Coordinates of N, CA and C in Angstrom, one line a residue:
M1 N 0.8 -1.2 0.0 CA 0.0 0.0 0.0 C 0.9 1.2 0.0
P2 N 1.5 1.5 -1.1 CA 2.4 2.7 -1.2 C 1.7 4.0 -1.3
V3 N 2.4 5.1 -1.1 CA 1.8 6.4 -1.4 C 1.4 6.5 -2.8
R4 N 0.3 7.2 -3.0 CA -0.2 7.4 -4.4 C 0.6 8.4 -5.1
V5 N 1.8 8.1 -5.6 CA 2.7 9.1 -6.2 C 3.4 8.4 -7.4
V6 N 3.6 9.1 -8.5 CA 4.3 8.5 -9.6 C 5.7 9.1 -9.6
E7 N 6.7 8.3 -9.7 CA 8.1 8.8 -9.7 C 8.5 9.3 -11.1
S8 N 9.2 10.4 -11.1 CA 9.6 10.9 -12.4 C 10.8 10.1 -12.9
N9 N 11.4 10.3 -12.1 CA 12.7 9.6 -12.5 C 12.9 8.2 -11.7
T10 N 21.5 -21.4 -4.2 CA 21.2 -22.6 -5.0 C 20.5 -23.6 -4.2
P11 N 19.0 -23.3 -4.5 CA 18.1 -24.3 -3.9 C 18.1 -25.7 -4.6
A12 N 17.3 -26.6 -4.0 CA 17.2 -28.0 -4.6 C 16.7 -27.9 -6.1
Q13 N 17.1 -28.8 -6.9 CA 16.7 -28.8 -8.3 C 15.2 -29.2 -8.4
V14 N 14.5 -28.6 -9.4 CA 13.1 -28.9 -9.6 C 12.9 -29.7 -10.8
S15 N 12.2 -30.8 -10.7 CA 12.0 -31.7 -11.8 C 10.6 -31.4 -12.5
G16 N 10.5 -31.8 -13.7 CA 9.2 -31.7 -14.5 C 8.3 -32.7 -14.0
T17 N 7.0 -32.5 -14.2 CA 6.0 -33.4 -13.9 C 4.7 -33.2 -14.8
D18 N 3.8 -34.1 -14.7 CA 2.6 -34.0 -15.5 C 1.6 -33.2 -14.7
P19 N 1.3 -32.0 -15.2 CA 0.4 -31.1 -14.4 C -1.0 -31.7 -14.2
G20 N -1.4 -32.7 -15.0 CA -2.7 -33.2 -14.8 C -2.8 -34.1 -13.5
N21 N -1.6 -34.6 -13.0 CA -1.6 -35.4 -11.8 C -1.0 -34.7 -10.6
R22 N -1.0 -33.4 -10.7 CA -0.3 -32.7 -9.6 C -1.1 -32.6 -8.4
S23 N -0.4 -32.8 -7.3 CA -1.0 -32.6 -5.9 C -0.8 -31.2 -5.5
P24 N -1.6 -30.7 -4.5 CA -1.4 -29.3 -4.0 C 0.0 -29.3 -3.3
L25 N 0.5 -28.1 -3.3 CA 1.8 -27.9 -2.6 C 1.7 -28.3 -1.1
P26 N 2.7 -28.9 -0.6 CA 2.7 -29.4 0.8 C 2.6 -28.2 1.7
P27 N 1.8 -28.3 2.8 CA 1.7 -27.2 3.8 C 3.0 -27.0 4.5
S28 N 3.3 -25.8 4.9 CA 4.4 -25.5 5.7 C 3.9 -25.2 7.1
S29 N 4.6 -25.6 8.1 CA 4.2 -25.3 9.5 C 4.2 -23.8 9.8
L30 N 4.9 -23.1 9.0 CA 5.0 -21.6 9.2 C 4.1 -20.8 8.2
L31 N 3.3 -21.5 7.5 CA 2.4 -20.8 6.6 C 1.0 -21.4 6.8
G32 N 0.3 -20.8 7.7 CA -1.1 -21.3 8.0 C -1.9 -20.3 8.6
A33 N -3.2 -20.5 8.7 CA -4.2 -19.5 9.3 C -3.8 -19.2 10.7
G34 N -3.7 -17.9 11.0 CA -3.3 -17.4 12.3 C -1.9 -17.1 12.4
Q35 N -1.0 -17.5 11.4 CA 0.4 -17.2 11.5 C 0.6 -15.7 11.3
A36 N 1.5 -15.1 12.1 CA 1.8 -13.7 12.0 C 3.2 -13.4 11.5
F37 N 3.4 -12.3 10.8 CA 4.7 -11.9 10.3 C 4.9 -10.4 10.6
S38 N 6.1 -10.0 10.8 CA 6.4 -8.6 11.1 C 7.7 -8.2 10.4
G39 N 7.7 -6.9 9.9 CA 8.9 -6.5 9.2 C 8.7 -5.1 8.7
T40 N 9.2 -4.8 7.5 CA 9.2 -3.5 6.9 C 8.8 -3.5 5.4
Q41 N 8.3 -2.4 4.9 CA 8.2 -2.2 3.5 C 9.0 -0.9 3.2
N42 N 9.9 -1.0 2.3 CA 10.7 0.1 1.9 C 9.9 0.9 0.8
V43 N 9.6 2.2 1.1 CA 8.9 3.0 0.2 C 9.7 4.2 -0.2
S44 N 11.0 4.1 -0.2 CA 11.9 5.2 -0.5 C 11.7 5.6 -2.0
N45 N 12.0 6.9 -2.2 CA 11.9 7.4 -3.6 C 13.2 8.3 -3.8
Q46 N 13.2 9.0 -4.9 CA 14.4 9.8 -5.2 C 14.6 10.9 -4.2
Q47 N 13.5 11.3 -3.6 CA 13.6 12.5 -2.7 C 14.0 12.1 -1.2
K48 N 13.6 10.9 -0.8 CA 13.9 10.5 0.6 C 13.9 9.0 0.8
E49 N 14.6 8.6 1.9 CA 14.6 7.2 2.3 C 13.5 7.1 3.3
E50 N 12.7 6.0 3.1 CA 11.5 5.8 4.1 C 11.1 4.4 4.1
A51 N 10.8 3.9 5.3 CA 10.3 2.5 5.4 C 9.2 2.5 6.5
W52 N 8.2 1.7 6.2 CA 7.1 1.5 7.1 C 7.2 0.2 7.9
R53 N 6.9 0.2 9.1 CA 6.8 -1.1 9.8 C 5.5 -1.8 9.4
V54 N 5.5 -3.1 9.1 CA 4.4 -3.8 8.6 C 4.2 -5.1 9.4
N55 N 2.9 -5.3 9.7 CA 2.5 -6.6 10.3 C 1.5 -7.3 9.3
V56 N 1.7 -8.6 9.2 CA 0.8 -9.4 8.3 C 0.3 -10.6 9.1
Q57 N -1.0 -10.9 8.9 CA -1.5 -12.2 9.5 C -2.3 -12.9 8.4
I58 N -2.0 -14.2 8.4 CA -2.8 -15.1 7.5 C -4.1 -15.4 8.1
Q59 N -5.2 -15.2 7.4 CA -6.5 -15.4 7.9 C -7.1 -16.7 7.4
G60 N -6.7 -17.2 6.2 CA -7.2 -18.4 5.7 C -6.3 -18.9 4.6
I61 N -6.3 -20.2 4.3 CA -5.4 -20.8 3.3 C -6.1 -22.1 2.8
D62 N -6.1 -22.2 1.4 CA -6.7 -23.4 0.8 C -5.7 -23.8 -0.3
L63 N -4.8 -24.7 0.1 CA -3.8 -25.2 -0.8 C -4.3 -25.9 -2.1
E64 N -5.4 -26.6 -2.0 CA -6.0 -27.3 -3.1 C -6.3 -26.3 -4.2
H65 N -6.8 -25.1 -3.9 CA -7.2 -24.1 -4.9 C -6.2 -23.0 -5.0
G66 N -5.0 -23.1 -4.4 CA -3.9 -22.1 -4.5 C -4.3 -20.8 -3.9
Y67 N -5.1 -20.8 -2.9 CA -5.7 -19.5 -2.4 C -5.2 -19.3 -0.9
L68 N -5.0 -18.0 -0.6 CA -4.9 -17.6 0.8 C -5.3 -16.2 0.9
C69 N -5.5 -15.7 2.2 CA -6.0 -14.4 2.4 C -5.4 -13.9 3.8
G70 N -5.5 -12.6 4.0 CA -5.0 -12.1 5.2 C -5.1 -10.6 5.4
T71 N -4.5 -10.1 6.4 CA -4.6 -8.6 6.6 C -3.1 -8.1 6.7
M72 N -3.0 -6.9 6.3 CA -1.7 -6.2 6.3 C -1.9 -4.9 7.1
E73 N -1.0 -4.6 8.0 CA -1.1 -3.4 8.8 C 0.2 -2.6 8.6
A74 N 0.1 -1.4 8.2 CA 1.2 -0.5 8.0 C 1.2 0.5 9.1
L75 N 2.3 0.6 9.8 CA 2.5 1.5 10.9 C 3.4 2.7 10.5
N76 N 3.4 3.7 11.3 CA 4.2 4.9 11.1 C 4.1 5.4 9.7
V77 N 2.9 5.4 9.1 CA 2.6 6.0 7.8 C 2.5 7.5 8.0
P78 N 3.3 8.3 7.4 CA 3.4 9.8 7.7 C 2.0 10.5 7.5
M79 N 1.2 10.1 6.5 CA 0.0 10.9 6.3 C -1.2 10.3 7.0
A80 N -1.0 9.3 7.8 CA -2.1 8.6 8.5 C -2.0 8.8 10.0
D81 N -3.2 9.1 10.7 CA -3.2 9.3 12.1 C -3.2 7.9 12.9
T82 N -3.5 6.9 12.1 CA -3.6 5.6 12.8 C -3.0 4.5 11.8
P83 N -2.6 3.4 12.4 CA -2.1 2.3 11.5 C -3.1 2.0 10.4
V84 N -2.7 1.7 9.2 CA -3.6 1.5 8.1 C -3.6 0.0 7.8
I85 N -4.8 -0.6 7.9 CA -5.0 -2.0 7.7 C -5.8 -2.3 6.4
T86 N -5.3 -3.3 5.7 CA -5.9 -3.7 4.4 C -6.2 -5.2 4.5
F87 N -7.2 -5.6 3.7 CA -7.4 -7.1 3.5 C -6.9 -7.4 2.2
W88 N -6.2 -8.5 2.1 CA -5.7 -9.0 0.8 C -6.0 -10.4 0.5
E89 N -6.0 -10.8 -0.7 CA -6.2 -12.2 -1.2 C -5.0 -12.6 -2.0
G90 N -4.6 -13.8 -1.9 CA -3.4 -14.3 -2.5 C -3.6 -15.4 -3.5
E91 N -2.7 -15.5 -4.4 CA -2.6 -16.6 -5.4 C -1.3 -17.4 -5.1
I92 N -1.4 -18.7 -4.9 CA -0.2 -19.5 -4.7 C 0.2 -20.0 -6.1
V93 N 1.5 -19.8 -6.5 CA 2.0 -20.3 -7.8 C 2.3 -21.8 -7.6
D94 N 1.4 -22.6 -8.2 CA 1.5 -24.1 -8.0 C 1.6 -24.8 -9.4
G95 N 1.4 -24.0 -10.5 CA 1.4 -24.6 -11.8 C 0.1 -25.2 -12.2
K96 N -0.8 -25.4 -11.2 CA -2.1 -25.9 -11.5 C -3.2 -24.8 -11.5
N97 N -3.3 -24.1 -10.4 CA -4.2 -23.0 -10.3 C -3.7 -21.7 -10.8
Y98 N -2.4 -21.5 -10.6 CA -1.8 -20.3 -11.0 C -0.3 -20.5 -11.4
T99 N 0.1 -19.8 -12.5 CA 1.5 -19.9 -12.9 C 2.2 -18.6 -12.5
F100 N 3.4 -18.5 -13.0 CA 4.2 -17.3 -12.7 C 3.8 -16.1 -13.5
Y101 N 3.0 -16.4 -14.5 CA 2.5 -15.3 -15.3 C 1.2 -14.7 -14.7
T102 N 1.1 -13.5 -14.4 CA 0.0 -12.9 -13.7 C -1.2 -12.7 -14.6
G103 N -1.1 -12.1 -15.8 CA -2.2 -12.0 -16.8 C -3.3 -11.0 -16.4
K104 N -3.0 -10.1 -15.5 CA -4.0 -9.1 -15.0 C -3.3 -8.0 -14.2
W105 N -4.1 -7.1 -13.7 CA -3.6 -6.1 -12.8 C -2.5 -5.2 -13.5
E106 N -2.6 -5.1 -14.8 CA -1.7 -4.3 -15.6 C -0.3 -4.9 -15.7
A107 N -0.1 -6.1 -15.3 CA 1.3 -6.7 -15.3 C 1.5 -7.5 -16.6
T108 N 2.5 -7.2 -17.4 CA 2.8 -8.0 -18.5 C 3.8 -9.1 -18.2
R109 N 4.0 -10.0 -19.1 CA 5.0 -11.1 -18.8 C 6.4 -10.5 -18.5
E110 N 6.7 -9.4 -19.2 CA 8.0 -8.8 -18.9 C 8.1 -8.2 -17.5
D111 N 7.0 -7.7 -17.0 CA 6.9 -7.2 -15.7 C 7.1 -8.4 -14.7
D112 N 6.4 -9.5 -15.0 CA 6.5 -10.7 -14.2 C 7.9 -11.1 -14.0
M113 N 8.6 -11.3 -15.2 CA 10.0 -11.8 -15.1 C 10.9 -10.8 -14.4
R114 N 10.7 -9.5 -14.6 CA 11.6 -8.5 -13.9 C 11.4 -8.6 -12.4
H115 N 10.2 -8.9 -11.9 CA 10.0 -9.0 -10.5 C 10.4 -10.4 -9.9
W116 N 10.0 -11.5 -10.6 CA 10.4 -12.8 -10.1 C 11.9 -13.0 -10.1
S117 N 12.6 -12.4 -11.1 CA 14.0 -12.6 -11.1 C 14.8 -11.9 -10.1
K118 N 14.1 -11.0 -9.3 CA 14.8 -10.4 -8.2 C 14.9 -11.3 -7.0
F119 N 14.2 -12.5 -7.0 CA 14.4 -13.4 -5.9 C 15.4 -14.4 -6.3
P120 N 16.5 -14.6 -5.5 CA 17.6 -15.6 -5.9 C 17.0 -17.0 -6.0
S121 N 16.0 -17.3 -5.2 CA 15.4 -18.6 -5.2 C 14.7 -18.9 -6.5
F122 N 14.4 -17.9 -7.3 CA 13.7 -18.1 -8.6 C 14.7 -18.5 -9.7
S123 N 15.9 -18.3 -9.5 CA 16.9 -18.5 -10.6 C 16.9 -19.9 -11.2
P124 N 16.8 -21.0 -10.4 CA 16.8 -22.3 -11.0 C 15.5 -22.6 -11.9
L125 N 14.5 -21.8 -11.7 CA 13.2 -22.0 -12.3 C 13.0 -21.2 -13.6
Q126 N 13.9 -20.2 -13.8 CA 13.6 -19.1 -14.7 C 13.5 -19.7 -16.2
G127 N 14.4 -20.6 -16.6 CA 14.3 -21.1 -17.9 C 13.0 -21.7 -18.3
Q128 N 12.5 -22.6 -17.4 CA 11.2 -23.2 -17.6 C 10.0 -22.3 -17.6
V129 N 10.1 -21.3 -16.7 CA 9.1 -20.3 -16.6 C 9.0 -19.5 -17.9
E130 N 10.1 -19.1 -18.4 CA 10.1 -18.4 -19.7 C 9.5 -19.2 -20.8
T131 N 9.5 -20.5 -20.7 CA 9.0 -21.4 -21.7 C 7.5 -21.5 -21.7
D132 N 7.0 -21.8 -20.5 CA 5.5 -22.0 -20.4 C 4.9 -21.4 -19.1
G133 N 5.5 -20.5 -18.5 CA 5.0 -19.9 -17.2 C 5.2 -20.8 -16.0
G134 N 5.9 -22.0 -16.2 CA 6.2 -22.9 -15.1 C 5.2 -24.0 -14.9
R135 N 4.3 -24.2 -16.0 CA 3.3 -25.2 -15.8 C 3.9 -26.7 -15.7
Q136 N 5.1 -26.9 -16.2 CA 5.7 -28.2 -16.1 C 6.6 -28.4 -14.9
L137 N 6.7 -27.4 -14.1 CA 7.5 -27.5 -12.9 C 6.8 -28.2 -11.8
D138 N 7.6 -29.1 -11.1 CA 7.0 -29.8 -9.9 C 7.6 -29.0 -8.7
L139 N 6.7 -28.2 -8.1 CA 7.1 -27.3 -7.0 C 6.8 -27.9 -5.6
N140 N 6.4 -29.2 -5.6 CA 5.9 -29.8 -4.3 C 7.0 -29.8 -3.3
N141 N 8.2 -30.1 -3.7 CA 9.3 -30.2 -2.7 C 10.3 -29.0 -2.8
Y142 N 9.9 -28.0 -3.4 CA 10.8 -26.8 -3.5 C 10.7 -26.1 -2.2
P143 N 11.9 -25.6 -1.7 CA 11.9 -25.0 -0.4 C 11.4 -23.6 -0.3
Y144 N 10.8 -23.1 -1.4 CA 10.2 -21.8 -1.4 C 8.8 -21.8 -2.1
I145 N 7.9 -21.0 -1.6 CA 6.6 -20.9 -2.2 C 6.4 -19.5 -2.7
F146 N 6.1 -19.4 -4.0 CA 5.9 -18.1 -4.7 C 4.4 -17.7 -4.7
M147 N 4.1 -16.5 -4.5 CA 2.7 -16.0 -4.4 C 2.5 -14.6 -4.9
R148 N 1.3 -14.3 -5.2 CA 0.9 -12.9 -5.4 C -0.1 -12.5 -4.4
W149 N 0.1 -11.3 -3.8 CA -0.9 -10.8 -2.8 C -1.5 -9.5 -3.4
K150 N -2.9 -9.5 -3.4 CA -3.6 -8.3 -4.0 C -4.5 -7.8 -2.9
E151 N -4.2 -6.6 -2.5 CA -5.0 -5.9 -1.5 C -6.4 -5.6 -2.1
Q152 N -7.4 -5.9 -1.4 CA -8.8 -5.7 -1.9 C -9.5 -4.5 -1.4
Y153 N -9.3 -4.2 -0.1 CA -9.9 -3.0 0.5 C -9.3 -2.6 1.8
F154 N -9.5 -1.3 2.1 CA -9.0 -0.7 3.4 C -10.0 -1.2 4.5
V155 N -9.5 -1.6 5.6 CA -10.3 -2.1 6.7 C -10.7 -1.0 7.6
N156 N -9.8 -0.1 7.9 CA -10.1 0.9 9.0 C -10.0 2.4 8.6
V157 N -9.7 2.6 7.3 CA -9.6 4.0 6.8 C -10.4 4.1 5.5
G158 N -10.6 5.3 5.0 CA -11.2 5.5 3.7 C -10.2 5.5 2.6
T159 N -10.8 5.5 1.4 CA -9.9 5.5 0.2 C -9.2 6.9 0.0
D160 N -9.6 7.9 0.8 CA -8.9 9.2 0.7 C -7.8 9.3 1.7
C161 N -7.2 8.2 2.1 CA -6.1 8.2 3.1 C -4.8 8.6 2.6
G162 N -4.7 8.7 1.2 CA -3.4 9.1 0.6 C -2.6 7.9 0.2
L163 N -3.1 6.7 0.4 CA -2.4 5.5 0.0 C -3.2 4.8 -1.2
T164 N -2.5 3.9 -1.9 CA -3.2 3.2 -3.0 C -3.1 1.7 -2.8
I165 N -4.1 1.0 -3.2 CA -4.0 -0.5 -3.2 C -4.2 -1.0 -4.7
A166 N -3.9 -0.2 -5.6 CA -4.1 -0.5 -7.0 C -3.2 -1.6 -7.5
G167 N -2.0 -1.7 -6.9 CA -1.1 -2.7 -7.3 C -1.2 -4.0 -6.6
F168 N -0.1 -4.8 -6.6 CA -0.1 -6.1 -5.9 C 1.4 -6.5 -5.6
Y169 N 1.6 -7.5 -4.8 CA 2.9 -7.9 -4.4 C 3.3 -9.2 -5.0
Y170 N 4.5 -9.3 -5.5 CA 5.1 -10.6 -5.8 C 5.8 -11.0 -4.6
V171 N 5.5 -12.3 -4.1 CA 6.0 -12.7 -2.8 C 6.7 -14.0 -2.9
C172 N 7.8 -14.2 -2.1 CA 8.5 -15.4 -2.0 C 8.6 -15.8 -0.5
F173 N 8.1 -17.0 -0.1 CA 8.1 -17.5 1.2 C 9.1 -18.6 1.4
S174 N 9.9 -18.5 2.4 CA 10.9 -19.6 2.7 C 10.3 -20.6 3.7
C175 N 10.2 -21.8 3.2 CA 9.6 -22.9 4.0 C 10.4 -23.3 5.2
S176 N 11.7 -22.9 5.2 CA 12.6 -23.4 6.2 C 12.6 -22.4 7.4
D177 N 12.4 -21.1 7.2 CA 12.4 -20.2 8.4 C 11.2 -19.3 8.5
G178 N 10.3 -19.4 7.5 CA 9.1 -18.6 7.5 C 9.3 -17.2 7.1
S179 N 10.5 -16.8 6.6 CA 10.7 -15.4 6.2 C 10.0 -15.2 4.8
I180 N 9.6 -13.9 4.6 CA 8.9 -13.5 3.4 C 9.6 -12.3 2.8
S181 N 9.8 -12.3 1.5 CA 10.3 -11.1 0.8 C 9.3 -10.9 -0.3
G182 N 9.2 -9.6 -0.7 CA 8.2 -9.3 -1.7 C 8.6 -8.0 -2.4
F183 N 8.0 -7.8 -3.6 CA 8.1 -6.5 -4.3 C 6.8 -6.0 -4.8
Y184 N 6.5 -4.8 -4.5 CA 5.2 -4.2 -4.9 C 5.3 -3.7 -6.3
Y185 N 4.2 -4.1 -7.1 CA 4.1 -3.6 -8.5 C 2.9 -2.8 -8.7
D186 N 3.1 -1.6 -9.2 CA 2.0 -0.7 -9.6 C 2.6 0.3 -10.5
P187 N 2.2 0.4 -11.8 CA 2.8 1.3 -12.7 C 2.8 2.8 -12.2
N188 N 1.9 3.1 -11.3 CA 1.8 4.5 -10.8 C 2.4 4.8 -9.5
S189 N 3.3 3.8 -9.0 CA 4.0 4.0 -7.8 C 5.5 3.7 -8.0
S190 N 6.3 4.1 -6.9 CA 7.7 3.8 -7.0 C 8.0 2.4 -7.3
P191 N 8.9 2.0 -8.2 CA 9.1 0.6 -8.5 C 9.9 -0.2 -7.5
F192 N 9.6 -1.5 -7.4 CA 10.4 -2.4 -6.6 C 10.4 -2.0 -5.1
Q193 N 9.3 -1.6 -4.6 CA 9.2 -1.4 -3.1 C 9.3 -2.7 -2.4
K194 N 10.3 -2.9 -1.6 CA 10.6 -4.2 -1.1 C 9.9 -4.5 0.3
L195 N 9.3 -5.6 0.4 CA 8.6 -6.1 1.6 C 9.5 -7.2 2.2
E196 N 9.9 -7.0 3.5 CA 10.7 -8.0 4.2 C 10.0 -8.3 5.6
L197 N 9.7 -9.6 5.7 CA 8.9 -10.0 6.9 C 9.6 -11.2 7.5
K198 N 9.5 -11.3 8.9 CA 9.9 -12.5 9.6 C 8.7 -13.1 10.3
T199 N 8.7 -14.4 10.5 CA 7.6 -15.0 11.2 C 7.6 -14.6 12.7
V200 N 6.4 -14.4 13.3 CA 6.2 -14.1 14.7 C 5.5 -15.3 15.3
N201 N 6.2 -16.2 15.9 CA 5.6 -17.4 16.4 C 4.5 -17.2 17.4
E202 N 4.7 -16.2 18.2 CA 3.7 -16.0 19.3 C 2.4 -15.5 18.7
G203 N 2.4 -15.1 17.4 CA 1.2 -14.6 16.8 C 0.3 -15.7 16.3
R204 N 0.8 -16.9 16.3 CA 0.1 -18.1 15.8 C -1.1 -18.4 16.7
S205 N -2.3 -18.4 16.2 CA -3.4 -18.8 17.0 C -3.7 -20.3 16.9
G206 N -4.6 -20.7 17.7 CA -4.9 -22.2 17.7 C -5.8 -22.7 16.7
F207 N -6.4 -21.8 15.8 CA -7.4 -22.3 14.8 C -6.7 -22.4 13.5
S208 N -7.4 -23.1 12.6 CA -6.9 -23.2 11.2 C -8.1 -23.4 10.2
F209 N -8.0 -22.7 9.1 CA -9.0 -22.8 8.1 C -8.4 -23.7 7.0
S210 N -8.5 -24.9 7.1 CA -7.9 -25.8 6.2 C -8.5 -25.8 4.8
S211 N -9.7 -25.4 4.6 CA -10.3 -25.3 3.3 C -11.1 -24.0 3.2
Y212 N -10.5 -22.9 3.5 CA -11.2 -21.6 3.5 C -11.4 -21.2 2.0
E213 N -12.6 -20.8 1.6 CA -12.9 -20.4 0.3 C -13.8 -19.1 0.3
L214 N -13.6 -18.3 -0.7 CA -14.5 -17.1 -0.8 C -15.9 -17.6 -1.1
Q215 N -16.9 -16.9 -0.5 CA -18.3 -17.2 -0.8 C -18.7 -16.4 -2.0

């Protein structure tokens, strides 16, 4: 959720598989409903260096359909009197429900490749993704999960808060330590705003939405 401003100026190998017989990605103990993450989003521009503290919580996840959702809270936002909370929905790149190619939200395939290639963990996959979007990749045992997060609406402020949710995040989740890195994409905002989050174990609640779906 950046400011609404236009700027002027070696993991394990992945094998191919038959997408028709693909199982959903295996769950990670650090990626589940109730899990919390905390970190920063860098919103620096040519005029100044700036980063917001960010808290994220997973509200629901459905691996079979490549879906998850949650809330994002941005603190110390200069133009806001209160922390800004948004609700987002996510797509898990699994080769079955979603590929590495976005196909919407004003993102071209070139935009996709520019952003995915910023994650070192994407490097072993890049050749196959450039061929077919990654549909033939078996990501079941890959130590990273790639996602897109799209903010849907502001929870506690109005749309006149000075921030925008027009874009979306390219996200990479580490199954080993629960860390998350991401880059925000919006043609009308500063490019490559980096999201860096660490898991907050004490934020994990006791409930789980194993098959959460939109109504």
